[in-house]
Amino acid sequence: MERRKFLLSLGVVSVAAGMEPFSKTLNTITNKLSPAGAGNLNRRNKMGKFELPQLPYSYDALEPYIDKQTMELHHSKHHNAYVTNLNNAVAGTDAEGKSLEEIIKNISKYPMAVRNNGGGVYNHNLFWQLMKPNGGGTPAGELGGAINSTFGSFDEFKKLFSTAAATRFGSGWAWLIVQNGKLIITSTQNQDSPEMDIADQKGTPILTLDVWEHAYYLKYQNRRPEYIENWWNVINWDEVARRFKEAK
Ligand code: MN
């Protein structure tokens, strides 16, 4: 706890001073020392407001597969706007004191602004954790075995997941979820999550891909399948495997 406070206070200093190299170092330190903190989907600040989590890597870390400008806009503008709008949407309601996870799981009780922006915050918090520089490859161990036995092979899984992502009409997300111990590929519209009580396919997400145009349009324009193909090179399989163990 003291360590997290210390790192948070460093974060404030580096942002205020606009020190890019130092903030990169900080990201590395935070990631190494506090993976649980970095993966906290319910992040709130001392005022009880939801806050934008730092990326666990720099904006250019996923080049050339996901470009720096897209990452910067996606995180500092799009994700940040969901945080701001969620804080506005829950202000003065009974959702104000609840964790984001609790809100998501009971989303049918809340107005559409909470569903859209709460999902927007929750999904992006997760998405960043599931990528890393020098990622990709194929998962080994229990997860690799479960993928092979469920889908036949990793290549078959990759094909099915990519198709789900490519064919999601309009804006949305593709998912690999654990439902009653089983792996399932699904997709959702807008900012909906398989953890929402309104989802057709409910389960615990262990891998997800943002297929909103803002996630790829600067680099790939209308070529969503090319973005999807490149994204396989930055998947953080260690984090997917960790979530799989927790979920099954
Ligand atoms: Mn997005």
XYZ file of C-alpha atoms and ligand atoms in Angstrom:
249
model
C 0.000 0.000 0.000
C 2.787 2.414 0.943
C 4.579 1.473 -2.255
C 1.501 2.219 -4.359
C 1.019 5.578 -2.631
C 4.660 6.363 -3.301
C 4.350 5.460 -6.984
C 1.129 7.423 -7.316
C 2.788 10.494 -5.872
C 5.683 10.058 -8.309
C 3.116 9.827 -11.114
C 1.673 13.200 -10.157
C 5.144 14.779 -10.148
C 6.076 13.345 -13.554
C 2.819 14.451 -15.170
C 3.135 17.932 -13.717
C 6.698 18.268 -14.947
C 5.884 16.668 -18.304
C 8.915 14.405 -18.040
C 8.376 11.761 -20.696
C 11.516 9.623 -20.089
C 10.892 9.600 -16.343
C 7.250 8.639 -16.823
C 8.389 5.768 -19.058
C 10.689 4.570 -16.276
C 7.833 4.927 -13.818
C 5.580 2.810 -16.031
C 8.211 0.081 -16.034
C 8.633 0.242 -12.270
C 4.890 0.250 -11.627
C 4.401 -2.691 -13.933
C 7.154 -4.713 -12.282
C 6.272 -3.933 -8.701
C 2.530 -3.811 -8.812
C 0.839 -5.997 -11.434
C -2.233 -6.318 -9.218
C -2.512 -2.543 -8.904
C -2.087 -2.064 -12.637
C -4.813 -4.611 -13.270
C -7.315 -3.125 -10.853
C -10.477 -2.626 -12.881
C -12.197 -0.642 -10.153
C -9.643 2.100 -9.849
C -10.871 5.146 -7.935
C -8.917 8.081 -6.538
C -9.036 9.498 -3.010
C -12.146 11.518 -3.842
C -13.979 8.319 -4.739
C -13.992 9.215 -8.444
C -13.126 6.680 -11.100
C -9.781 7.509 -12.636
C -7.878 6.797 -15.808
C -5.255 4.119 -15.084
C -1.754 4.589 -16.453
C -0.852 2.332 -19.324
C 1.543 -0.435 -18.241
C 3.822 0.598 -21.172
C 4.565 3.717 -23.214
C 2.377 4.922 -26.085
C 4.880 3.744 -28.706
C 5.523 0.351 -27.069
C 3.196 -1.601 -29.358
C 4.688 -0.238 -32.600
C 4.603 -1.170 -35.406
C 1.417 -3.183 -34.800
C -0.500 -0.456 -32.987
C 0.880 3.018 -33.627
C 1.804 5.612 -31.031
C -0.732 8.235 -32.138
C -3.615 5.759 -31.989
C -2.555 4.582 -28.531
C -2.216 8.149 -27.245
C -5.622 9.266 -28.549
C -7.271 6.015 -27.532
C -6.011 6.221 -23.940
C -5.769 9.958 -23.201
C -8.899 11.030 -25.129
C -11.327 8.152 -25.706
C -10.717 6.150 -22.517
C -10.410 9.346 -20.513
C -13.761 10.597 -21.847
C -15.462 7.398 -20.648
C -13.979 8.018 -17.184
C -15.206 11.635 -17.109
C -18.646 10.728 -18.422
C -18.990 7.804 -15.997
C -18.154 10.052 -13.045
C -20.800 12.513 -14.265
C -23.358 9.749 -14.834
C -23.023 8.233 -11.343
C -22.745 11.547 -9.441
C -25.508 11.810 -6.871
C -26.885 8.312 -7.594
C -26.584 5.122 -5.554
C -23.940 3.920 -8.014
C -21.535 6.521 -6.690
C -20.236 4.381 -3.828
C -20.199 1.074 -5.720
C -17.276 -0.651 -7.385
C -17.281 -0.615 -11.160
C -17.413 -4.411 -11.166
C -20.581 -4.361 -9.064
C -22.169 -1.762 -11.356
C -21.270 -3.779 -14.473
C -22.712 -7.005 -13.051
C -26.034 -5.274 -12.327
C -26.033 -2.947 -15.318
C -29.720 -3.488 -16.159
C -30.565 -1.365 -13.079
C -28.758 1.680 -14.435
C -29.376 4.288 -17.153
C -27.822 3.914 -20.599
C -25.145 6.537 -19.815
C -23.811 4.294 -17.033
C -23.920 1.223 -19.295
C -22.060 2.944 -22.141
C -19.479 4.795 -20.081
C -19.094 2.183 -17.334
C -18.512 -0.434 -20.017
C -16.137 1.961 -21.771
C -14.016 2.353 -18.648
C -14.138 -1.312 -17.657
C -13.370 -2.727 -21.103
C -10.447 -0.395 -21.797
C -8.962 -0.987 -18.310
C -8.895 -4.671 -19.224
C -7.802 -4.247 -22.852
C -4.532 -2.420 -21.997
C -3.519 -5.162 -19.560
C -3.917 -7.838 -22.205
C -1.293 -6.361 -24.534
C 2.444 -5.828 -24.137
C 5.498 -5.079 -26.252
C 7.133 -8.262 -27.601
C 3.932 -10.152 -26.925
C 2.156 -12.601 -29.179
C 3.182 -16.160 -29.883
C 1.081 -18.981 -28.529
C 0.076 -19.709 -24.938
C 1.604 -22.764 -23.279
C 0.512 -24.683 -20.198
C -3.058 -25.093 -19.033
C -4.449 -22.302 -21.208
C -2.737 -23.634 -24.333
C -4.148 -27.073 -23.590
C -7.663 -25.725 -23.007
C -7.554 -23.770 -26.289
C -6.439 -26.879 -28.193
C -9.056 -29.142 -26.650
C -11.867 -26.580 -27.082
C -11.128 -25.305 -30.589
C -9.016 -28.121 -32.094
C -5.815 -26.079 -32.446
C -4.420 -22.631 -31.764
C -4.746 -21.762 -35.466
C -8.417 -22.718 -35.444
C -8.973 -20.609 -32.300
C -7.186 -17.677 -33.956
C -9.378 -18.003 -37.040
C -12.619 -18.130 -35.029
C -11.672 -15.223 -32.755
C -10.537 -13.108 -35.728
C -13.806 -13.821 -37.524
C -15.825 -12.801 -34.451
C -13.846 -9.545 -34.310
C -14.073 -8.846 -38.052
C -17.790 -9.565 -38.313
C -18.968 -7.607 -35.246
C -21.197 -5.094 -37.026
C -20.455 -1.471 -36.189
C -18.640 -0.775 -32.923
C -17.899 -3.384 -30.292
C -15.561 -5.949 -28.834
C -14.521 -9.576 -29.435
C -14.027 -11.759 -26.375
C -12.646 -15.041 -25.104
C -14.603 -15.813 -21.948
C -14.777 -18.568 -19.376
C -18.359 -19.746 -18.833
C -18.821 -22.521 -16.261
C -15.214 -23.614 -16.787
C -15.542 -23.628 -20.587
C -13.839 -21.351 -23.126
C -16.225 -19.469 -25.429
C -15.621 -16.883 -28.167
C -18.213 -14.127 -28.325
C -18.623 -10.461 -29.251
C -20.582 -7.522 -27.869
C -21.913 -4.273 -29.329
C -20.850 -0.780 -28.272
C -19.257 -0.934 -24.786
C -21.168 -3.956 -23.502
C -19.261 -6.631 -21.570
C -19.920 -10.360 -21.092
C -19.898 -9.543 -17.368
C -23.030 -7.414 -17.754
C -26.306 -9.042 -16.703
C -27.780 -8.050 -20.097
C -25.183 -10.026 -22.110
C -26.357 -12.875 -24.383
C -23.214 -14.853 -23.588
C -22.212 -14.264 -19.985
C -18.827 -15.196 -18.570
C -15.503 -13.959 -17.267
C -13.410 -12.277 -19.979
C -9.800 -13.437 -20.241
C -8.989 -11.878 -23.638
C -10.603 -9.022 -25.529
C -10.116 -6.926 -28.643
C -11.515 -3.443 -29.234
C -12.882 -3.220 -32.790
C -14.232 0.334 -32.597
C -12.891 2.374 -35.514
C -11.042 4.643 -33.042
C -8.872 1.615 -32.171
C -7.418 1.262 -35.673
C -8.623 3.831 -38.213
C -5.557 6.147 -38.202
C -3.205 3.335 -39.228
C -5.459 0.789 -40.904
C -8.355 2.976 -42.151
C -11.192 0.611 -43.154
C -8.979 -2.505 -43.035
C -10.204 -3.967 -39.753
C -8.991 -7.518 -40.598
C -5.417 -6.188 -41.011
C -5.585 -4.526 -37.570
C -6.851 -7.786 -36.078
C -4.067 -9.817 -37.721
C -1.426 -7.415 -36.359
C -2.902 -7.380 -32.858
C -1.985 -11.054 -32.407
C 1.653 -9.875 -32.146
C 1.040 -7.859 -28.978
C -1.142 -10.184 -26.891
C 0.072 -10.568 -23.307
C -0.498 -14.317 -22.958
C 0.907 -14.367 -19.400
C -1.937 -12.094 -18.311
C -4.511 -14.109 -20.291
C -3.254 -17.306 -18.601
C -3.406 -15.651 -15.167
C -7.009 -14.619 -15.765
C -7.853 -18.097 -17.060
C -6.577 -19.691 -13.824
C -8.611 -17.241 -11.768
C -11.787 -17.676 -13.818
C -12.090 -21.411 -14.315
Mn -11.706 1.880 -27.568
